[in-house]
XYZ file of N, CA, C and O in Angstrom:
888
model
N 0.850 -1.191 0.000
C 0.000 0.000 0.000
C 0.884 1.238 0.000
O 1.822 1.353 0.788
N 0.642 2.160 -0.919
C 1.453 3.370 -1.006
C 1.114 4.307 0.142
O -0.038 4.465 0.537
N 2.147 4.922 0.692
C 1.955 5.902 1.763
C 2.082 7.305 1.188
O 2.776 7.530 0.194
N 1.403 8.238 1.806
C 1.424 9.637 1.370
C 2.196 10.429 2.407
O 1.855 10.445 3.596
N 3.273 11.081 1.953
C 4.080 11.848 2.892
C 3.580 13.293 2.970
O 2.684 13.725 2.246
N 4.210 14.052 3.863
C 3.776 15.428 4.101
C 3.975 16.321 2.885
O 3.196 17.245 2.643
N 5.025 16.064 2.110
C 5.270 16.890 0.925
C 4.157 16.740 -0.103
O 3.766 17.706 -0.766
N 3.611 15.530 -0.219
C 2.500 15.305 -1.137
C 1.240 16.032 -0.671
O 0.493 16.597 -1.467
N 1.007 16.011 0.643
C -0.160 16.709 1.176
C -0.042 18.214 0.936
O -1.015 18.870 0.561
N 1.152 18.756 1.151
C 1.362 20.181 0.921
C 1.172 20.532 -0.541
O 0.539 21.534 -0.890
N 1.726 19.679 -1.420
C 1.591 19.919 -2.863
C 0.140 19.855 -3.300
O -0.304 20.599 -4.174
N -0.632 18.963 -2.681
C -2.059 18.837 -3.027
C -2.811 20.114 -2.672
O -3.669 20.578 -3.429
N -2.476 20.679 -1.508
C -3.124 21.932 -1.112
C -2.753 23.058 -2.064
O -3.589 23.879 -2.446
N -1.469 23.107 -2.453
C -1.016 24.150 -3.375
C -1.694 24.002 -4.726
O -2.110 24.979 -5.361
N -1.860 22.759 -5.175
C -2.504 22.516 -6.467
C -3.974 22.913 -6.448
O -4.540 23.297 -7.479
N -4.590 22.820 -5.281
C -6.007 23.150 -5.201
C -6.296 24.634 -5.183
O -7.397 25.063 -5.560
N -5.310 25.446 -4.787
C -5.532 26.887 -4.675
C -5.851 27.545 -6.012
O -6.821 28.308 -6.121
N -5.064 27.310 -7.101
C -5.390 27.973 -8.371
C -6.787 27.643 -8.889
O -7.499 28.526 -9.373
N -7.178 26.357 -8.777
C -8.514 25.999 -9.231
C -9.587 26.668 -8.412
O -10.596 27.141 -8.943
N -9.383 26.735 -7.105
C -10.340 27.399 -6.228
C -10.435 28.885 -6.555
O -11.528 29.450 -6.602
N -9.284 29.520 -6.782
C -9.298 30.965 -7.097
C -9.999 31.238 -8.416
O -10.705 32.244 -8.561
N -9.797 30.330 -9.413
C -10.472 30.528 -10.700
C -11.981 30.448 -10.543
O -12.727 31.294 -11.058
N -12.456 29.440 -9.795
C -13.894 29.298 -9.581
C -14.452 30.481 -8.796
O -15.551 30.974 -9.075
N -13.697 30.936 -7.804
C -14.159 32.060 -6.995
C -14.257 33.328 -7.829
O -15.182 34.130 -7.655
N -13.327 33.531 -8.761
C -13.372 34.736 -9.588
C -14.511 34.679 -10.597
O -15.089 35.711 -10.933
N -14.845 33.487 -11.061
C -16.026 33.346 -11.916
C -17.278 33.691 -11.119
O -18.170 34.408 -11.601
N -17.349 33.204 -9.873
C -18.486 33.534 -9.010
C -18.532 35.029 -8.736
O -19.618 35.631 -8.679
N -17.371 35.646 -8.596
C -17.297 37.090 -8.357
C -17.922 37.874 -9.506
O -18.702 38.810 -9.300
N -17.593 37.473 -10.734
C -18.180 38.131 -11.905
C -19.690 37.933 -11.935
O -20.458 38.852 -12.254
N -20.132 36.727 -11.562
C -21.577 36.458 -11.522
C -22.266 37.341 -10.492
O -23.375 37.853 -10.735
N -21.623 37.551 -9.340
C -22.189 38.431 -8.318
C -22.345 39.858 -8.856
O -23.373 40.508 -8.634
N -21.321 40.340 -9.559
C -21.364 41.698 -10.098
C -22.463 41.832 -11.152
O -23.202 42.822 -11.176
N -22.569 40.833 -12.024
C -23.601 40.872 -13.056
C -24.992 40.813 -12.433
O -25.919 41.502 -12.888
N -25.131 40.012 -11.390
C -26.433 39.921 -10.733
C -26.804 41.249 -10.076
O -27.965 41.690 -10.155
N -25.836 41.902 -9.436
C -26.095 43.199 -8.811
C -26.530 44.221 -9.854
O -27.471 44.994 -9.633
N -25.852 44.224 -10.998
C -26.225 45.143 -12.078
C -27.628 44.826 -12.588
O -28.430 45.732 -12.875
N -27.951 43.530 -12.677
C -29.284 43.121 -13.132
C -30.365 43.599 -12.164
O -31.446 44.032 -12.597
N -30.092 43.526 -10.863
C -31.058 43.981 -9.864
C -31.319 45.478 -10.008
O -32.461 45.945 -9.898
N -30.252 46.246 -10.267
C -30.407 47.695 -10.435
C -31.256 48.005 -11.665
O -32.149 48.870 -11.627
N -30.993 47.303 -12.766
C -31.797 47.497 -13.982
C -33.256 47.128 -13.716
O -34.183 47.837 -14.121
N -33.462 46.017 -12.998
C -34.818 45.566 -12.701
C -35.571 46.572 -11.847
O -36.736 46.890 -12.118
N -34.917 47.086 -10.800
C -35.621 48.017 -9.918
C -35.990 49.301 -10.653
O -37.051 49.896 -10.399
N -35.109 49.731 -11.572
C -35.423 50.935 -12.345
C -36.617 50.703 -13.266
O -37.518 51.544 -13.368
N -36.647 49.534 -13.921
C -37.750 49.226 -14.833
C -39.067 49.090 -14.076
O -40.113 49.600 -14.509
N -39.021 48.412 -12.918
C -40.244 48.241 -12.134
C -40.754 49.578 -11.611
O -41.970 49.807 -11.540
N -39.836 50.451 -11.246
C -40.259 51.770 -10.761
C -40.976 52.548 -11.858
O -42.020 53.165 -11.618
N -40.446 52.487 -13.073
C -41.079 53.204 -14.189
C -42.462 52.632 -14.477
O -43.425 53.368 -14.729
N -42.591 51.294 -14.424
C -43.879 50.661 -14.725
C -44.913 50.940 -13.639
O -46.074 51.257 -13.930
N -44.494 50.853 -12.371
C -45.444 50.914 -11.265
C -45.605 52.304 -10.672
O -46.472 52.510 -9.814
N -44.802 53.250 -11.098
C -44.897 54.621 -10.573
C -46.283 55.232 -10.758
O -46.787 55.897 -9.834
N -46.958 55.037 -11.916
C -48.298 55.622 -12.052
C -49.320 55.053 -11.069
O -50.334 55.699 -10.794
N -49.077 53.874 -10.547
C -50.019 53.258 -9.613
C -49.896 53.901 -8.233
O -50.887 54.302 -7.625
N -48.674 53.981 -7.725
C -48.402 54.641 -6.446
C -46.919 54.995 -6.423
O -46.071 54.118 -6.254
N -46.630 56.270 -6.594
C -45.232 56.697 -6.740
C -44.421 56.422 -5.479
O -43.270 55.985 -5.555
N -45.001 56.674 -4.304
C -44.266 56.498 -3.056
C -43.938 55.027 -2.814
O -42.796 54.667 -2.500
N -44.931 54.154 -2.964
C -44.682 52.725 -2.764
C -43.699 52.181 -3.798
O -42.848 51.344 -3.473
N -43.809 52.628 -5.037
C -42.876 52.180 -6.071
C -41.451 52.595 -5.727
O -40.497 51.835 -5.929
N -41.299 53.802 -5.175
C -39.970 54.279 -4.781
C -39.429 53.476 -3.610
O -38.244 53.104 -3.590
N -40.285 53.199 -2.621
C -39.843 52.406 -1.467
C -39.411 51.006 -1.912
O -38.380 50.484 -1.467
N -40.192 50.402 -2.788
C -39.825 49.088 -3.309
C -38.492 49.114 -4.035
O -37.675 48.200 -3.884
N -38.262 50.156 -4.808
C -36.990 50.286 -5.532
C -35.822 50.437 -4.560
O -34.749 49.851 -4.760
N -36.015 51.207 -3.495
C -34.938 51.407 -2.514
C -34.636 50.117 -1.762
O -33.468 49.806 -1.498
N -35.672 49.358 -1.407
C -35.443 48.066 -0.753
C -34.636 47.140 -1.656
O -33.715 46.445 -1.209
N -34.970 47.138 -2.939
C -34.244 46.279 -3.878
C -32.806 46.770 -4.055
O -31.889 45.969 -4.272
N -32.609 48.077 -3.962
C -31.255 48.627 -4.063
C -30.394 48.179 -2.883
O -29.202 47.873 -3.055
N -30.977 48.140 -1.690
C -30.237 47.647 -0.525
C -29.780 46.209 -0.754
O -28.643 45.839 -0.432
N -30.659 45.399 -1.319
C -30.308 44.009 -1.620
C -29.135 43.945 -2.598
O -28.215 43.126 -2.434
N -29.148 44.816 -3.621
C -28.052 44.835 -4.597
C -26.740 45.241 -3.929
O -25.677 44.675 -4.227
N -26.787 46.198 -3.005
C -25.579 46.637 -2.304
C -25.007 45.508 -1.456
O -23.778 45.324 -1.387
N -25.868 44.731 -0.821
C -25.391 43.614 -0.014
C -24.753 42.528 -0.880
O -23.821 41.848 -0.442
N -25.221 42.363 -2.106
C -24.554 41.435 -3.021
C -23.160 41.948 -3.378
O -22.226 41.164 -3.547
N -23.016 43.263 -3.488
C -21.690 43.831 -3.720
C -20.789 43.597 -2.517
O -19.584 43.352 -2.669
N -21.366 43.666 -1.322
C -20.587 43.366 -0.123
C -20.132 41.909 -0.127
O -19.003 41.594 0.289
N -20.984 41.019 -0.606
C -20.591 39.616 -0.733
C -19.419 39.469 -1.700
O -18.526 38.635 -1.495
N -19.410 40.291 -2.745
C -18.295 40.271 -3.688
C -16.999 40.683 -3.010
O -15.937 40.087 -3.235
N -17.063 41.693 -2.156
C -15.877 42.134 -1.425
C -15.379 41.048 -0.470
O -14.169 40.850 -0.312
N -16.312 40.342 0.166
C -15.910 39.239 1.041
C -15.190 38.142 0.250
O -14.217 37.551 0.726
N -15.669 37.889 -0.948
C -15.034 36.878 -1.790
C -13.633 37.312 -2.201
O -12.696 36.509 -2.223
N -13.485 38.593 -2.509
C -12.156 39.113 -2.842
C -11.206 39.005 -1.647
O -10.021 38.696 -1.806
N -11.734 39.247 -0.448
C -10.907 39.131 0.755
C -10.425 37.705 0.964
O -9.278 37.466 1.355
N -11.306 36.738 0.695
C -10.898 35.339 0.841
C -9.813 34.969 -0.160
O -8.878 34.221 0.157
N -9.904 35.505 -1.379
C -8.878 35.241 -2.380
C -7.548 35.870 -1.979
O -6.475 35.298 -2.221
N -7.620 37.044 -1.372
C -6.387 37.685 -0.913
C -5.708 36.849 0.171
O -4.482 36.716 0.190
N -6.508 36.272 1.039
C -5.939 35.436 2.099
C -5.284 34.177 1.541
O -4.354 33.634 2.134
N -5.793 33.694 0.408
C -5.223 32.496 -0.206
C -4.080 32.814 -1.150
O -3.573 31.928 -1.841
N -3.690 34.071 -1.206
C -2.611 34.491 -2.096
C -1.238 34.205 -1.521
O -1.075 33.482 -0.532
N -0.244 34.795 -2.148
C 1.154 34.543 -1.747
C 1.846 35.819 -1.286
O 3.071 35.929 -1.360
N 1.091 36.788 -0.816
C 1.693 38.045 -0.356
C 2.608 37.781 0.837
O 2.306 36.931 1.688
N 3.726 38.497 0.918
C 4.687 38.247 2.010
C 4.099 38.429 3.402
O 4.464 37.710 4.334
N 3.175 39.390 3.574
C 2.639 39.627 4.913
C 1.789 38.465 5.424
O 1.490 38.370 6.611
N 1.399 37.552 4.526
C 0.621 36.396 4.959
C 1.488 35.317 5.603
O 0.967 34.385 6.211
N 2.797 35.464 5.456
C 3.694 34.434 5.983
C 3.709 34.406 7.506
O 4.171 33.434 8.111
N 3.219 35.470 8.142
C 3.207 35.499 9.608
C 2.114 34.591 10.166
O 2.112 34.287 11.363
N 1.189 34.163 9.310
C 0.109 33.284 9.746
C 0.440 31.829 9.422
O 1.089 31.539 8.416
N -0.020 30.937 10.271
C 0.078 29.515 9.974
C -0.892 29.167 8.837
O -1.956 29.780 8.716
N -0.528 28.214 7.979
C -1.417 27.854 6.858
C -2.835 27.518 7.284
O -3.805 27.915 6.635
N -2.964 26.798 8.393
C -4.304 26.434 8.863
C -5.099 27.678 9.269
O -6.321 27.748 9.050
N -4.415 28.662 9.870
C -5.090 29.891 10.267
C -5.570 30.674 9.047
O -6.672 31.232 9.047
N -4.733 30.717 8.012
C -5.102 31.433 6.791
C -6.315 30.785 6.139
O -7.250 31.469 5.700
N -6.304 29.451 6.085
C -7.446 28.751 5.495
C -8.718 28.980 6.293
O -9.806 29.136 5.717
N -8.600 29.023 7.619
C -9.771 29.266 8.461
C -10.330 30.667 8.220
O -11.546 30.862 8.140
N -9.429 31.648 8.087
C -9.875 33.015 7.823
C -10.541 33.129 6.448
O -11.533 33.832 6.285
N -9.986 32.411 5.472
C -10.577 32.429 4.134
C -11.973 31.799 4.152
O -12.906 32.307 3.525
N -12.115 30.695 4.883
C -13.431 30.070 4.998
C -14.425 31.001 5.693
O -15.607 31.038 5.346
N -13.930 31.748 6.664
C -14.792 32.693 7.378
C -15.314 33.771 6.433
O -16.499 34.134 6.483
N -14.450 34.266 5.557
C -14.871 35.281 4.596
C -15.886 34.723 3.602
O -16.850 35.400 3.238
N -15.656 33.493 3.165
C -16.596 32.875 2.225
C -17.946 32.634 2.895
O -19.011 32.872 2.303
N -17.905 32.178 4.154
C -19.156 31.940 4.880
C -19.933 33.233 5.101
O -21.165 33.216 5.206
N -19.223 34.370 5.156
C -19.900 35.656 5.354
C -20.826 35.995 4.198
O -21.755 36.802 4.354
N -20.596 35.391 3.022
C -21.486 35.626 1.886
C -22.915 35.196 2.198
O -23.883 35.845 1.769
N -23.064 34.095 2.949
C -24.399 33.646 3.320
C -25.062 34.644 4.262
O -26.273 34.879 4.177
N -24.253 35.242 5.160
C -24.802 36.263 6.048
C -25.289 37.461 5.252
O -26.360 38.021 5.531
N -24.512 37.869 4.255
C -24.913 39.001 3.413
C -26.245 38.711 2.728
O -27.119 39.584 2.638
N -26.377 37.487 2.241
C -27.607 37.133 1.532
C -28.816 37.160 2.461
O -29.861 37.744 2.131
N -28.682 36.545 3.633
C -29.837 36.440 4.517
C -30.163 37.761 5.208
O -31.304 37.955 5.642
N -29.192 38.668 5.310
C -29.499 40.018 5.783
C -30.236 40.792 4.695
O -31.148 41.583 4.974
N -29.866 40.561 3.455
C -30.515 41.258 2.348
C -31.861 40.665 1.965
O -32.691 41.361 1.363
N -32.106 39.403 2.342
C -33.338 38.735 1.921
C -34.613 39.444 2.400
O -35.571 39.553 1.628
N -34.680 39.944 3.656
C -35.897 40.667 4.044
C -36.164 41.890 3.171
O -37.326 42.183 2.858
N -35.101 42.583 2.770
C -35.277 43.759 1.908
C -35.802 43.346 0.536
O -36.688 44.004 -0.029
N -35.246 42.252 0.012
C -35.722 41.771 -1.287
C -37.181 41.326 -1.183
O -37.996 41.598 -2.070
N -37.507 40.624 -0.082
C -38.877 40.183 0.113
C -39.849 41.343 0.263
O -40.960 41.312 -0.280
N -39.446 42.383 0.988
C -40.297 43.561 1.135
C -40.500 44.252 -0.210
O -41.606 44.701 -0.536
N -39.425 44.351 -0.991
C -39.534 44.953 -2.322
C -40.500 44.153 -3.192
O -41.353 44.727 -3.888
N -40.373 42.834 -3.150
C -41.255 41.984 -3.957
C -42.698 42.071 -3.478
O -43.636 42.050 -4.289
N -42.897 42.175 -2.154
C -44.253 42.296 -1.617
C -44.916 43.587 -2.087
O -46.083 43.595 -2.504
N -44.162 44.685 -2.014
C -44.690 45.978 -2.459
C -45.020 45.934 -3.947
O -46.093 46.385 -4.377
N -44.109 45.390 -4.732
C -44.344 45.319 -6.179
C -45.542 44.425 -6.497
O -46.351 44.756 -7.372
N -45.664 43.299 -5.785
C -46.795 42.409 -6.023
C -48.112 43.113 -5.689
O -49.113 42.964 -6.409
N -48.110 43.898 -4.616
C -49.317 44.660 -4.264
C -49.651 45.677 -5.356
O -50.822 45.846 -5.721
N -48.613 46.327 -5.874
C -48.847 47.306 -6.934
C -49.293 46.629 -8.226
O -50.113 47.175 -8.967
N -48.757 45.432 -8.505
C -49.248 44.668 -9.653
C -50.726 44.354 -9.479
O -51.522 44.451 -10.433
N -51.105 43.950 -8.269
C -52.500 43.633 -7.990
C -53.384 44.873 -8.141
O -54.474 44.812 -8.718
N -52.899 45.986 -7.629
C -53.681 47.223 -7.675
C -53.815 47.760 -9.095
O -54.832 48.351 -9.453
N -52.794 47.534 -9.896
C -52.782 48.105 -11.242
C -53.625 47.319 -12.236
O -54.217 47.890 -13.152
N -53.680 45.999 -12.077
C -54.350 45.175 -13.064
C -53.501 44.909 -14.292
O -54.000 44.409 -15.302
N -52.218 45.191 -14.226
C -51.325 44.975 -15.368
C -51.102 43.496 -15.651
O -50.808 43.110 -16.780
N -51.156 42.678 -14.590
C -50.950 41.236 -14.749
C -52.162 40.530 -14.158
O -52.978 41.150 -13.459
N -52.341 39.228 -14.420
C -53.498 38.515 -13.866
C -53.575 38.640 -12.348
O -52.560 38.581 -11.649
N -54.779 38.796 -11.856
C -54.987 39.000 -10.425
C -54.496 37.808 -9.609
O -53.902 37.980 -8.538
N -54.730 36.603 -10.107
C -54.299 35.399 -9.388
C -52.789 35.390 -9.197
O -52.287 35.058 -8.116
N -52.072 35.756 -10.244
C -50.612 35.804 -10.166
C -50.160 36.858 -9.167
O -49.232 36.630 -8.376
N -50.805 37.999 -9.180
C -50.435 39.072 -8.258
C -50.697 38.683 -6.805
O -49.881 38.966 -5.918
N -51.829 38.027 -6.560
C -52.149 37.567 -5.196
C -51.118 36.555 -4.728
O -50.651 36.601 -3.578
N -50.747 35.627 -5.616
C -49.699 34.661 -5.269
C -48.393 35.381 -4.936
O -47.669 34.989 -4.016
N -48.105 36.453 -5.663
C -46.893 37.217 -5.405
C -46.905 37.885 -4.045
O -45.891 37.885 -3.330
N -48.029 38.451 -3.667
C -48.143 39.091 -2.342
C -47.923 38.068 -1.239
O -47.161 38.301 -0.287
N -48.587 36.916 -1.358
C -48.487 35.888 -0.313
C -47.079 35.302 -0.237
O -46.495 35.187 0.854
N -46.522 34.930 -1.384
C -45.198 34.290 -1.390
C -44.109 35.256 -0.947
O -43.171 34.863 -0.240
N -44.218 36.522 -1.311
C -43.212 37.505 -0.923
C -43.306 37.828 0.565
O -42.281 37.948 1.255
N -44.534 37.963 1.068
C -44.711 38.206 2.499
C -44.208 37.014 3.311
O -43.607 37.180 4.387
N -44.442 35.802 2.811
C -43.923 34.591 3.450
C -42.402 34.643 3.545
O -41.824 34.290 4.578
N -41.742 35.100 2.489
C -40.281 35.205 2.487
C -39.804 36.199 3.546
O -38.825 35.947 4.247
N -40.490 37.324 3.666
C -40.114 38.334 4.662
C -40.221 37.755 6.066
O -39.302 37.902 6.894
N -41.324 37.075 6.352
C -41.534 36.489 7.678
C -40.452 35.455 7.982
O -39.845 35.460 9.066
N -40.184 34.555 7.028
C -39.163 33.521 7.228
C -37.788 34.125 7.438
O -37.013 33.667 8.301
N -37.462 35.162 6.668
C -36.144 35.780 6.767
C -35.941 36.419 8.133
O -34.875 36.258 8.756
N -36.942 37.122 8.634
C -36.811 37.753 9.947
C -36.744 36.710 11.061
O -35.954 36.846 12.005
N -37.565 35.672 10.958
C -37.514 34.613 11.976
C -36.155 33.935 11.980
O -35.580 33.647 13.037
N -35.610 33.685 10.782
C -34.305 33.027 10.686
C -33.205 33.879 11.305
O -32.286 33.346 11.941
N -33.275 35.203 11.119
C -32.250 36.075 11.695
C -32.323 36.096 13.220
O -31.298 36.243 13.901
N -33.527 35.946 13.767
C -33.690 35.925 15.224
C -33.411 34.537 15.788
O -32.766 34.380 16.823
N -33.893 33.517 15.084
C -33.716 32.125 15.519
C -33.007 31.346 14.405
O -33.669 30.811 13.499
N -31.674 31.265 14.434
C -30.917 30.620 13.346
C -31.284 29.163 13.102
O -31.050 28.647 12.008
N -31.840 28.487 14.090
C -32.226 27.081 13.915
C -33.566 26.924 13.223
O -34.055 25.799 13.065
N -34.175 28.040 12.810
C -35.474 27.968 12.150
C -35.392 27.175 10.847
O -36.381 26.566 10.422
N -34.203 27.178 10.207
C -34.075 26.443 8.950
C -34.119 24.926 9.158
O -34.195 24.176 8.187
N -34.098 24.478 10.410
C -34.301 23.060 10.681
C -35.791 22.717 10.707
O -36.175 21.552 10.569
N -36.611 23.736 10.908
C -38.057 23.558 10.881
C -38.593 23.758 9.467
O -39.392 22.966 8.962
N -38.150 24.854 8.849
C -38.504 25.168 7.464
C -37.216 25.234 6.664
O -36.334 26.041 6.965
N -37.086 24.400 5.665
C -35.864 24.360 4.864
C -35.576 25.709 4.224
O -36.499 26.437 3.827
N -34.283 26.057 4.142
C -33.885 27.352 3.585
C -34.502 27.620 2.218
O -34.881 28.754 1.913
N -34.582 26.591 1.395
C -35.088 26.778 0.037
C -36.558 27.188 0.017
O -37.016 27.791 -0.957
N -37.277 26.875 1.095
C -38.688 27.250 1.141
C -38.879 28.711 1.536
O -39.992 29.225 1.460
N -37.799 29.364 1.979
C -37.909 30.780 2.322
C -38.291 31.608 1.103
O -39.235 32.388 1.120
N -37.496 31.439 0.053
C -37.627 32.342 -1.093
C -38.018 31.661 -2.397
O -38.210 32.343 -3.403
N -38.147 30.337 -2.397
C -38.493 29.653 -3.647
C -39.853 30.077 -4.208
O -39.968 30.340 -5.411
N -40.919 30.165 -3.383
C -42.201 30.628 -3.939
C -42.101 32.033 -4.527
O -42.661 32.307 -5.601
N -41.374 32.921 -3.835
C -41.201 34.281 -4.350
C -40.412 34.270 -5.655
O -40.718 35.028 -6.585
N -39.404 33.415 -5.728
C -38.615 33.322 -6.954
C -39.476 32.844 -8.117
O -39.342 33.333 -9.251
N -40.380 31.884 -7.856
C -41.297 31.416 -8.901
C -42.209 32.547 -9.369
O -42.493 32.679 -10.564
N -42.665 33.365 -8.421
C -43.505 34.500 -8.787
C -42.747 35.484 -9.674
O -43.259 35.919 -10.715
N -41.520 35.824 -9.274
C -40.732 36.781 -10.056
C -40.448 36.221 -11.447
O -40.469 36.958 -12.441
N -40.191 34.914 -11.532
C -39.954 34.287 -12.823
C -41.218 34.335 -13.685
O -41.157 34.640 -14.886
N -42.356 34.039 -13.075
C -43.622 34.048 -13.819
C -43.944 35.448 -14.333
O -44.394 35.617 -15.478
N -43.705 36.468 -13.509
C -43.947 37.848 -13.941
C -43.014 38.216 -15.090
O -43.429 38.872 -16.055
N -41.765 37.794 -14.998
C -40.807 38.091 -16.070
C -41.252 37.479 -17.393
O -41.211 38.133 -18.445
N -41.706 36.227 -17.333
C -42.182 35.566 -18.551
C -43.426 36.263 -19.087
O -43.572 36.480 -20.301
N -44.327 36.639 -18.183
C -45.551 37.322 -18.600
C -45.231 38.647 -19.288
O -45.776 38.959 -20.354
N -44.351 39.446 -18.679
C -44.009 40.747 -19.256
C -43.284 40.589 -20.590
O -43.451 41.414 -21.496
N -42.481 39.526 -20.707
C -41.722 39.316 -21.925
C -42.627 38.950 -23.094
O -42.444 39.439 -24.214
N -43.619 38.106 -22.841
C -44.439 37.598 -23.935
C -45.813 38.265 -24.034
O -46.402 38.307 -25.115
N -46.329 38.775 -22.922
C -47.661 39.374 -22.924
C -47.626 40.900 -22.768
O -48.543 41.589 -23.217
N -46.605 41.405 -22.091
C -46.587 42.829 -21.788
C -47.549 43.143 -20.661
O -48.033 42.252 -19.960
N -47.853 44.420 -20.472
C -48.785 44.799 -19.421
C -50.144 45.086 -20.030
O -50.256 45.656 -21.120
N -51.183 44.661 -19.320
C -52.531 44.877 -19.797
C -53.033 46.255 -19.445
O -52.312 47.092 -18.885
N -54.285 46.510 -19.758
C -54.890 47.799 -19.442
C -54.999 47.961 -17.941
O -55.429 47.054 -17.232
N -54.588 49.109 -17.444
C -54.590 49.343 -16.009
C -56.007 49.614 -15.515
O -56.777 50.335 -16.137
N -56.330 49.035 -14.373
C -57.613 49.326 -13.727
C -57.495 50.518 -12.804
O -58.472 50.935 -12.192
N -56.262 51.052 -12.715
C -56.016 52.162 -11.798
C -56.050 53.505 -12.501
O -56.340 54.523 -11.888
N -55.750 53.522 -13.799
C -55.631 54.778 -14.529
C -56.979 55.455 -14.651
O -58.021 54.819 -14.783
N -56.957 56.775 -14.640
C -58.165 57.566 -14.820
C -58.188 58.132 -16.226
O -57.141 58.398 -16.811
N -59.369 58.351 -16.797
C -59.446 58.881 -18.152
C -58.803 60.244 -18.240
O -58.839 61.033 -17.309
N -58.215 60.537 -19.377
C -57.601 61.827 -19.636
C -58.667 62.784 -20.152
O -59.226 62.591 -21.217
N -58.941 63.838 -19.394
C -60.000 64.774 -19.741
C -59.451 66.091 -20.269
O -60.181 67.081 -20.357
N -58.181 66.128 -20.618
C -57.595 67.365 -21.110
C -58.181 67.730 -22.451
O -58.567 68.867 -22.718
N -58.258 66.765 -23.350
C -58.812 67.022 -24.675
C -60.252 66.564 -24.741
O -60.628 65.538 -24.180
N -61.098 67.315 -25.396
C -62.516 66.972 -25.453
C -62.765 65.730 -26.285
O -63.763 65.053 -26.107
N -61.837 65.426 -27.220
C -62.039 64.273 -28.087
C -61.414 63.005 -27.534
O -61.580 61.940 -28.109
N -60.624 63.155 -26.466
C -59.899 61.999 -25.953
C -60.583 61.468 -24.710
O -60.845 62.202 -23.772
N -60.887 60.175 -24.714
C -61.502 59.555 -23.547
C -60.650 58.420 -22.997
O -61.055 57.716 -22.094
N -59.448 58.251 -23.556
C -58.561 57.193 -23.105
C -57.517 57.767 -22.177
O -57.212 58.952 -22.213
N -56.951 56.896 -21.351
C -55.913 57.336 -20.423
C -54.648 57.683 -21.183
O -54.294 57.037 -22.162
N -53.966 58.706 -20.684
C -52.721 59.117 -21.330
C -51.676 58.019 -21.239
O -50.875 57.829 -22.147
N -51.691 57.278 -20.117
C -50.680 56.234 -19.954
C -50.858 55.107 -20.944
O -49.908 54.401 -21.278
N -52.096 54.900 -21.456
C -52.322 53.795 -22.398
C -51.735 54.105 -23.778
O -51.591 53.230 -24.608
N -51.413 55.407 -24.027
C -50.827 55.755 -25.318
C -49.303 55.729 -25.278
O -48.651 55.931 -26.267
N -48.735 55.481 -24.075
C -47.283 55.428 -23.959
C -46.787 54.046 -24.314
O -47.494 53.053 -24.143
N -45.542 53.931 -24.798
C -44.958 52.600 -25.031
C -44.900 51.816 -23.730
O -44.838 52.387 -22.638
N -44.881 50.521 -23.835
C -44.883 49.658 -22.645
C -43.677 49.925 -21.774
O -43.758 49.842 -20.553
N -42.521 50.258 -22.369
C -41.307 50.380 -21.570
C -41.187 51.706 -20.881
O -40.222 51.965 -20.181
N -42.137 52.649 -21.034
C -42.072 53.950 -20.356
C -42.957 53.966 -19.116
O -43.948 53.322 -19.040
């Protein structure tokens, strides 16, 4: 039976670092792209839902912006972990096991960033779902499902932050999966169906010949 000496174990750890750093940097780019996508989404939703209730649409956009900022913080944590796994001279004062523990701590902090941001994302989705329901732009059943699933996510997220063992009662994936399905369904609906006639808009009475709402004459993306 072949034995493995200490030099082989050390070499194995060294060989694993480049692959780990490559995967982490790919994840880093994905985090940045996702943050940018959230910003684009919140801007588009604000433009669509602003005629329904400007204040609520703004609050929803700000909540979603907080979530995007926390994803950027997760990116910084990932960069910190990569720095710890680097070869900078100042890292030589630490034992290898200590450096690896610190790197794992930084990576684990990404989950904290997500679960701190989840209530904000859930609140944003709840507000938007309510505005979808109020506007009549999407089917009422879908909007009601969005309100319930998003509010459920907010409740689960807050309970989890207070009682970390809550995920043993309700699996983590059940926190936000219903809300994610709602957001996906709305995205598909908007992509293929667009927004329907609003039940919230009032007729435009500026012109004597016009009896339609001004918003109905605007392009869908405005």
